[in-house]
PDB file of C-alpha atoms in Angstrom:
ATOM      1  CA  MET A   1     -21.625  39.392  16.863  1.00  0.00           C
ATOM      2  CA  ALA A   2     -22.212  37.586  13.678  1.00  0.00           C
ATOM      3  CA  LEU A   3     -20.060  34.402  13.280  1.00  0.00           C
ATOM      4  CA  VAL A   4     -20.778  34.018   9.564  1.00  0.00           C
ATOM      5  CA  GLY A   5     -17.327  33.595   7.933  1.00  0.00           C
ATOM      6  CA  LYS A   6     -15.583  32.624  11.182  1.00  0.00           C
ATOM      7  CA  LYS A   7     -14.826  29.416  12.957  1.00  0.00           C
ATOM      8  CA  PHE A   8     -17.406  27.995  15.110  1.00  0.00           C
ATOM      9  CA  PRO A   9     -16.275  27.962  18.790  1.00  0.00           C
ATOM     10  CA  ASN A  10     -13.864  25.164  19.532  1.00  0.00           C
ATOM     11  CA  GLN A  11     -15.617  23.989  22.609  1.00  0.00           C
ATOM     12  CA  SER A  12     -16.721  20.546  24.137  1.00  0.00           C
ATOM     13  CA  VAL A  13     -20.287  20.258  25.144  1.00  0.00           C
ATOM     14  CA  THR A  14     -22.427  17.393  26.489  1.00  0.00           C
ATOM     15  CA  ALA A  15     -25.036  15.767  24.320  1.00  0.00           C
ATOM     16  CA  ILE A  16     -27.459  12.822  24.597  1.00  0.00           C
ATOM     17  CA  ASP A  17     -29.485  10.618  22.209  1.00  0.00           C
ATOM     18  CA  LYS A  18     -32.416   8.296  22.357  1.00  0.00           C
ATOM     19  CA  THR A  19     -30.332   5.452  23.860  1.00  0.00           C
ATOM     20  CA  GLY A  20     -29.524   7.755  26.923  1.00  0.00           C
ATOM     21  CA  ARG A  21     -25.965   7.580  26.311  1.00  0.00           C
ATOM     22  CA  ASN A  22     -24.047  11.040  27.525  1.00  0.00           C
ATOM     23  CA  GLN A  23     -21.213  11.974  25.477  1.00  0.00           C
ATOM     24  CA  LYS A  24     -18.926  15.021  24.789  1.00  0.00           C
ATOM     25  CA  ILE A  25     -18.827  16.516  21.401  1.00  0.00           C
ATOM     26  CA  ASN A  26     -16.943  19.409  19.897  1.00  0.00           C
ATOM     27  CA  LEU A  27     -18.888  20.708  16.728  1.00  0.00           C
ATOM     28  CA  PHE A  28     -15.639  22.425  15.462  1.00  0.00           C
ATOM     29  CA  GLU A  29     -13.653  19.248  15.539  1.00  0.00           C
ATOM     30  CA  LEU A  30     -16.533  16.998  14.513  1.00  0.00           C
ATOM     31  CA  ALA A  31     -17.166  18.817  11.217  1.00  0.00           C
ATOM     32  CA  GLN A  32     -13.369  18.485  10.266  1.00  0.00           C
ATOM     33  CA  GLN A  33     -12.911  14.938  11.392  1.00  0.00           C
ATOM     34  CA  GLU A  34     -16.173  13.683   9.781  1.00  0.00           C
ATOM     35  CA  LYS A  35     -15.745  15.827   6.880  1.00  0.00           C
ATOM     36  CA  LYS A  36     -19.389  16.771   7.068  1.00  0.00           C
ATOM     37  CA  LYS A  37     -21.389  19.952   7.513  1.00  0.00           C
ATOM     38  CA  VAL A  38     -23.449  20.261  10.625  1.00  0.00           C
ATOM     39  CA  ILE A  39     -26.675  21.934  11.089  1.00  0.00           C
ATOM     40  CA  LEU A  40     -27.068  23.082  14.736  1.00  0.00           C
ATOM     41  CA  PHE A  41     -30.596  24.364  15.801  1.00  0.00           C
ATOM     42  CA  TRP A  42     -31.135  25.719  19.268  1.00  0.00           C
ATOM     43  CA  TYR A  43     -34.702  25.889  20.718  1.00  0.00           C
ATOM     44  CA  PRO A  44     -35.861  27.378  24.189  1.00  0.00           C
ATOM     45  CA  LYS A  45     -37.137  24.554  26.322  1.00  0.00           C
ATOM     46  CA  ASP A  46     -38.078  20.841  26.187  1.00  0.00           C
ATOM     47  CA  PHE A  47     -41.701  20.185  26.997  1.00  0.00           C
ATOM     48  CA  THR A  48     -42.966  23.136  25.565  1.00  0.00           C
ATOM     49  CA  PHE A  49     -45.174  24.037  22.468  1.00  0.00           C
ATOM     50  CA  VAL A  50     -43.532  25.115  19.215  1.00  0.00           C
ATOM     51  CA  CYS A  51     -40.247  23.347  20.059  1.00  0.00           C
ATOM     52  CA  PRO A  52     -41.516  19.705  19.748  1.00  0.00           C
ATOM     53  CA  THR A  53     -42.965  20.537  16.125  1.00  0.00           C
ATOM     54  CA  GLU A  54     -39.405  21.569  15.076  1.00  0.00           C
ATOM     55  CA  LEU A  55     -37.792  18.710  16.316  1.00  0.00           C
ATOM     56  CA  HIS A  56     -40.170  16.336  14.738  1.00  0.00           C
ATOM     57  CA  ALA A  57     -39.774  18.452  11.412  1.00  0.00           C
ATOM     58  CA  PHE A  58     -36.101  17.930  11.528  1.00  0.00           C
ATOM     59  CA  GLN A  59     -36.566  14.227  12.101  1.00  0.00           C
ATOM     60  CA  SER A  60     -38.835  14.005   9.002  1.00  0.00           C
ATOM     61  CA  MET A  61     -36.062  15.556   6.812  1.00  0.00           C
ATOM     62  CA  LEU A  62     -33.253  13.639   8.461  1.00  0.00           C
ATOM     63  CA  SER A  63     -32.548  11.464   5.447  1.00  0.00           C
ATOM     64  CA  GLU A  64     -32.429  14.566   3.140  1.00  0.00           C
ATOM     65  CA  PHE A  65     -29.610  16.149   5.378  1.00  0.00           C
ATOM     66  CA  GLU A  66     -27.846  12.780   5.581  1.00  0.00           C
ATOM     67  CA  LYS A  67     -27.947  12.537   1.550  1.00  0.00           C
ATOM     68  CA  ARG A  68     -26.315  15.901   1.623  1.00  0.00           C
ATOM     69  CA  ASN A  69     -23.559  14.843   4.018  1.00  0.00           C
ATOM     70  CA  THR A  70     -24.794  16.857   6.853  1.00  0.00           C
ATOM     71  CA  LEU A  71     -25.229  16.086  10.587  1.00  0.00           C
ATOM     72  CA  VAL A  72     -28.323  17.299  12.564  1.00  0.00           C
ATOM     73  CA  ILE A  73     -27.831  18.361  16.069  1.00  0.00           C
ATOM     74  CA  GLY A  74     -30.481  19.930  18.413  1.00  0.00           C
ATOM     75  CA  ALA A  75     -29.575  22.017  21.297  1.00  0.00           C
ATOM     76  CA  SER A  76     -31.138  23.660  24.395  1.00  0.00           C
ATOM     77  CA  CYS A  77     -30.207  24.609  27.914  1.00  0.00           C
ATOM     78  CA  ASP A  78     -31.926  21.705  29.433  1.00  0.00           C
ATOM     79  CA  THR A  79     -30.214  19.024  31.298  1.00  0.00           C
ATOM     80  CA  PRO A  80     -29.422  15.631  29.755  1.00  0.00           C
ATOM     81  CA  GLU A  81     -31.891  13.979  32.022  1.00  0.00           C
ATOM     82  CA  VAL A  82     -34.673  16.271  30.913  1.00  0.00           C
ATOM     83  CA  HIS A  83     -33.696  15.662  27.328  1.00  0.00           C
ATOM     84  CA  PHE A  84     -33.959  11.799  27.923  1.00  0.00           C
ATOM     85  CA  ALA A  85     -37.433  12.143  29.482  1.00  0.00           C
ATOM     86  CA  TRP A  86     -38.652  14.226  26.629  1.00  0.00           C
ATOM     87  CA  LEU A  87     -37.138  11.710  23.989  1.00  0.00           C
ATOM     88  CA  ASN A  88     -39.103   9.083  25.662  1.00  0.00           C
ATOM     89  CA  THR A  89     -42.382  10.968  25.738  1.00  0.00           C
ATOM     90  CA  PRO A  90     -45.005   9.984  23.011  1.00  0.00           C
ATOM     91  CA  LYS A  91     -46.154  12.598  20.528  1.00  0.00           C
ATOM     92  CA  ASN A  92     -49.710  12.474  21.915  1.00  0.00           C
ATOM     93  CA  HIS A  93     -48.329  13.634  25.224  1.00  0.00           C
ATOM     94  CA  GLY A  94     -46.275  16.505  23.707  1.00  0.00           C
ATOM     95  CA  GLY A  95     -43.071  14.443  23.394  1.00  0.00           C
ATOM     96  CA  ILE A  96     -40.353  13.713  20.818  1.00  0.00           C
ATOM     97  CA  GLU A  97     -40.221  10.034  20.789  1.00  0.00           C
ATOM     98  CA  GLY A  98     -38.735   8.956  17.592  1.00  0.00           C
ATOM     99  CA  VAL A  99     -36.038  11.756  17.381  1.00  0.00           C
ATOM    100  CA  THR A 100     -32.816  10.031  16.721  1.00  0.00           C
ATOM    101  CA  TYR A 101     -30.280  12.761  16.323  1.00  0.00           C
ATOM    102  CA  PRO A 102     -28.312  14.044  19.301  1.00  0.00           C
ATOM    103  CA  LEU A 103     -29.438  16.863  21.590  1.00  0.00           C
ATOM    104  CA  ILE A 104     -26.862  19.237  23.386  1.00  0.00           C
ATOM    105  CA  ALA A 105     -27.607  19.814  26.945  1.00  0.00           C
ATOM    106  CA  ASP A 106     -25.990  23.205  27.410  1.00  0.00           C
ATOM    107  CA  SER A 107     -27.311  23.546  30.983  1.00  0.00           C
ATOM    108  CA  ASN A 108     -24.202  25.625  32.134  1.00  0.00           C
ATOM    109  CA  ARG A 109     -24.804  27.885  29.258  1.00  0.00           C
ATOM    110  CA  ASN A 110     -21.156  27.995  28.267  1.00  0.00           C
ATOM    111  CA  LEU A 111     -21.835  27.769  24.435  1.00  0.00           C
ATOM    112  CA  SER A 112     -25.129  29.370  24.264  1.00  0.00           C
ATOM    113  CA  SER A 113     -23.851  32.509  26.096  1.00  0.00           C
ATOM    114  CA  GLN A 114     -20.510  32.394  23.829  1.00  0.00           C
ATOM    115  CA  LEU A 115     -22.962  32.492  20.802  1.00  0.00           C
ATOM    116  CA  GLY A 116     -25.018  35.401  22.200  1.00  0.00           C
ATOM    117  CA  ILE A 117     -28.345  33.812  21.721  1.00  0.00           C
ATOM    118  CA  LEU A 118     -29.610  33.768  25.256  1.00  0.00           C
ATOM    119  CA  ASP A 119     -33.040  35.580  25.987  1.00  0.00           C
ATOM    120  CA  ILE A 120     -31.486  38.128  28.515  1.00  0.00           C
ATOM    121  CA  THR A 121     -33.307  41.419  28.205  1.00  0.00           C
ATOM    122  CA  ASP A 122     -31.476  43.192  31.006  1.00  0.00           C
ATOM    123  CA  GLU A 123     -28.574  42.543  33.409  1.00  0.00           C
ATOM    124  CA  HIS A 124     -28.153  44.107  36.740  1.00  0.00           C
ATOM    125  CA  ILE A 125     -25.454  43.945  39.378  1.00  0.00           C
ATOM    126  CA  ASP A 126     -26.360  45.231  42.876  1.00  0.00           C
ATOM    127  CA  GLU A 127     -23.358  47.342  43.961  1.00  0.00           C
ATOM    128  CA  GLN A 128     -24.033  46.809  47.616  1.00  0.00           C
ATOM    129  CA  THR A 129     -24.524  43.004  47.506  1.00  0.00           C
ATOM    130  CA  GLY A 130     -22.740  42.069  44.216  1.00  0.00           C
ATOM    131  CA  VAL A 131     -25.712  39.906  43.246  1.00  0.00           C
ATOM    132  CA  TYR A 132     -25.954  39.588  39.605  1.00  0.00           C
ATOM    133  CA  THR A 133     -29.660  39.094  38.033  1.00  0.00           C
ATOM    134  CA  VAL A 134     -31.072  39.354  34.644  1.00  0.00           C
ATOM    135  CA  GLU A 135     -34.487  39.633  33.064  1.00  0.00           C
ATOM    136  CA  GLY A 136     -35.815  36.865  30.731  1.00  0.00           C
ATOM    137  CA  ASP A 137     -35.735  33.203  30.875  1.00  0.00           C
ATOM    138  CA  ASN A 138     -32.154  33.010  30.187  1.00  0.00           C
ATOM    139  CA  VAL A 139     -32.889  30.175  27.503  1.00  0.00           C
ATOM    140  CA  THR A 140     -31.975  30.386  23.896  1.00  0.00           C
ATOM    141  CA  TYR A 141     -33.883  31.822  21.039  1.00  0.00           C
ATOM    142  CA  ARG A 142     -34.449  29.625  17.923  1.00  0.00           C
ATOM    143  CA  ALA A 143     -30.905  30.133  16.558  1.00  0.00           C
ATOM    144  CA  THR A 144     -29.754  27.970  13.519  1.00  0.00           C
ATOM    145  CA  PHE A 145     -26.099  27.684  12.371  1.00  0.00           C
ATOM    146  CA  ILE A 146     -24.578  25.752   9.393  1.00  0.00           C
ATOM    147  CA  ILE A 147     -21.092  24.884   9.728  1.00  0.00           C
ATOM    148  CA  ASP A 148     -18.957  23.476   6.797  1.00  0.00           C
ATOM    149  CA  GLU A 149     -16.373  20.899   6.731  1.00  0.00           C
ATOM    150  CA  GLU A 150     -13.769  23.076   7.833  1.00  0.00           C
ATOM    151  CA  GLY A 151     -15.587  24.404  10.949  1.00  0.00           C
ATOM    152  CA  THR A 152     -16.548  27.746   9.443  1.00  0.00           C
ATOM    153  CA  VAL A 153     -20.047  29.172   9.979  1.00  0.00           C
ATOM    154  CA  VAL A 154     -21.563  29.756   6.480  1.00  0.00           C
ATOM    155  CA  HIS A 155     -25.145  30.625   7.909  1.00  0.00           C
ATOM    156  CA  GLU A 156     -26.807  31.658  11.034  1.00  0.00           C
ATOM    157  CA  SER A 157     -30.017  32.935  11.868  1.00  0.00           C
ATOM    158  CA  VAL A 158     -32.295  33.677  14.946  1.00  0.00           C
ATOM    159  CA  ASN A 159     -36.053  33.678  15.363  1.00  0.00           C
ATOM    160  CA  HIS A 160     -37.949  34.826  18.230  1.00  0.00           C
ATOM    161  CA  MET A 161     -39.746  32.354  20.507  1.00  0.00           C
ATOM    162  CA  PRO A 162     -43.099  32.174  18.848  1.00  0.00           C
ATOM    163  CA  LEU A 163     -41.761  31.811  15.272  1.00  0.00           C
ATOM    164  CA  GLY A 164     -41.130  28.170  14.212  1.00  0.00           C
ATOM    165  CA  ARG A 165     -38.460  27.502  11.247  1.00  0.00           C
ATOM    166  CA  ASN A 166     -38.931  26.295   7.922  1.00  0.00           C
ATOM    167  CA  VAL A 167     -36.709  23.232   7.845  1.00  0.00           C
ATOM    168  CA  ALA A 168     -36.715  22.981   3.966  1.00  0.00           C
ATOM    169  CA  GLU A 169     -35.095  26.487   3.831  1.00  0.00           C
ATOM    170  CA  PHE A 170     -32.082  24.858   5.361  1.00  0.00           C
ATOM    171  CA  ILE A 171     -31.891  22.134   2.726  1.00  0.00           C
ATOM    172  CA  ARG A 172     -31.972  24.885   0.224  1.00  0.00           C
ATOM    173  CA  LEU A 173     -29.137  26.751   1.842  1.00  0.00           C
ATOM    174  CA  ILE A 174     -27.040  23.613   2.085  1.00  0.00           C
ATOM    175  CA  ASP A 175     -27.671  22.695  -1.590  1.00  0.00           C
ATOM    176  CA  ALA A 176     -26.765  26.505  -2.499  1.00  0.00           C
ATOM    177  CA  TYR A 177     -23.581  26.393  -0.427  1.00  0.00           C
ATOM    178  CA  THR A 178     -22.583  22.822  -1.783  1.00  0.00           C
ATOM    179  CA  HIS A 179     -23.009  24.195  -5.533  1.00  0.00           C
ATOM    180  CA  VAL A 180     -20.775  27.156  -4.574  1.00  0.00           C
ATOM    181  CA  GLN A 181     -18.052  24.745  -3.123  1.00  0.00           C
ATOM    182  CA  ARG A 182     -18.386  22.423  -6.214  1.00  0.00           C
ATOM    183  CA  ASN A 183     -18.772  24.800  -9.003  1.00  0.00           C
ATOM    184  CA  GLY A 184     -17.263  28.277  -7.951  1.00  0.00           C
ATOM    185  CA  GLU A 185     -20.516  29.830  -8.927  1.00  0.00           C
ATOM    186  CA  VAL A 186     -22.734  31.926  -6.743  1.00  0.00           C
ATOM    187  CA  CYS A 187     -26.528  31.348  -6.207  1.00  0.00           C
ATOM    188  CA  PRO A 188     -28.890  34.247  -6.808  1.00  0.00           C
ATOM    189  CA  ALA A 189     -32.158  34.766  -4.994  1.00  0.00           C
ATOM    190  CA  ASN A 190     -34.536  31.975  -4.739  1.00  0.00           C
ATOM    191  CA  TRP A 191     -31.886  29.426  -6.184  1.00  0.00           C
ATOM    192  CA  GLN A 192     -33.030  25.763  -5.927  1.00  0.00           C
ATOM    193  CA  GLU A 193     -31.046  22.725  -6.627  1.00  0.00           C
ATOM    194  CA  GLY A 194     -30.977  22.101 -10.479  1.00  0.00           C
ATOM    195  CA  ALA A 195     -31.369  25.962 -11.328  1.00  0.00           C
ATOM    196  CA  THR A 196     -29.145  28.058 -13.202  1.00  0.00           C
ATOM    197  CA  ALA A 197     -26.526  29.805 -11.084  1.00  0.00           C
ATOM    198  CA  MET A 198     -24.233  32.469 -12.210  1.00  0.00           C
ATOM    199  CA  HIS A 199     -20.606  33.644 -12.283  1.00  0.00           C
ATOM    200  CA  ALA A 200     -19.615  36.392  -9.783  1.00  0.00           C
ATOM    201  CA  ASP A 201     -18.670  38.961 -12.270  1.00  0.00           C
ATOM    202  CA  ARG A 202     -20.257  41.751 -14.304  1.00  0.00           C
ATOM    203  CA  GLU A 203     -20.900  39.718 -17.307  1.00  0.00           C
ATOM    204  CA  GLY A 204     -22.272  36.870 -15.234  1.00  0.00           C
ATOM    205  CA  VAL A 205     -24.739  39.146 -13.396  1.00  0.00           C
ATOM    206  CA  ALA A 206     -25.812  40.720 -16.744  1.00  0.00           C
ATOM    207  CA  THR A 207     -26.425  37.376 -18.365  1.00  0.00           C
ATOM    208  CA  TYR A 208     -28.445  36.041 -15.434  1.00  0.00           C
ATOM    209  CA  LEU A 209     -30.481  39.244 -15.071  1.00  0.00           C
ATOM    210  CA  SER A 210     -31.561  39.434 -18.867  1.00  0.00           C
ATOM    211  CA  GLU A 211     -32.379  35.696 -18.988  1.00  0.00           C
ATOM    212  CA  HIS A 212     -34.127  35.105 -15.574  1.00  0.00           C
ATOM    213  CA  MET A 213     -35.437  38.507 -14.186  1.00  0.00           C
ATOM    214  CA  ASN A 214     -37.799  39.460 -16.823  1.00  0.00           C
TER     215      ASN A 214
END
């Protein structure tokens, strides 16, 4: 079920950062209290392959998100202890040493199951024993959520396991939504910061199409 246009779940989860300090965070409340946007990106597993490339890519763009009043938070179903070990593993050993933003440890899968982003291909309950089993790793897909300052989800996307994300696209989306908030205009296809947007009416679209889509 899509969350776009709805409030992000009002739920506290455990997070850890490079200092090793565990903390409880509630992203819905955090966005409102800090008056900041939040980009929350989920990845399947620590100590894997595509995942560290994404975490380093978000780190390399961290200052750009900060300029846009946006918090970056990673998340997976690993435990805080595994996160901390990975945060202290050098790049030349497949680690994410140097990553400074928090990582959610959703090891009980309370939040990821509510978001519907777990890799579960089949569920089965044995009627005789009552045992519940699933097919799949029961870890998250590469899901991304952008949450605005009111705690509302304004973007969500989900990639399959082998498909790494383009971090620059999330910068573009945040720029576009910020433009909408500030100017009351809508952003057409392929819009970039500084480009012409348009008024959401017949005259606006007619003018934009005639001037920009030839």
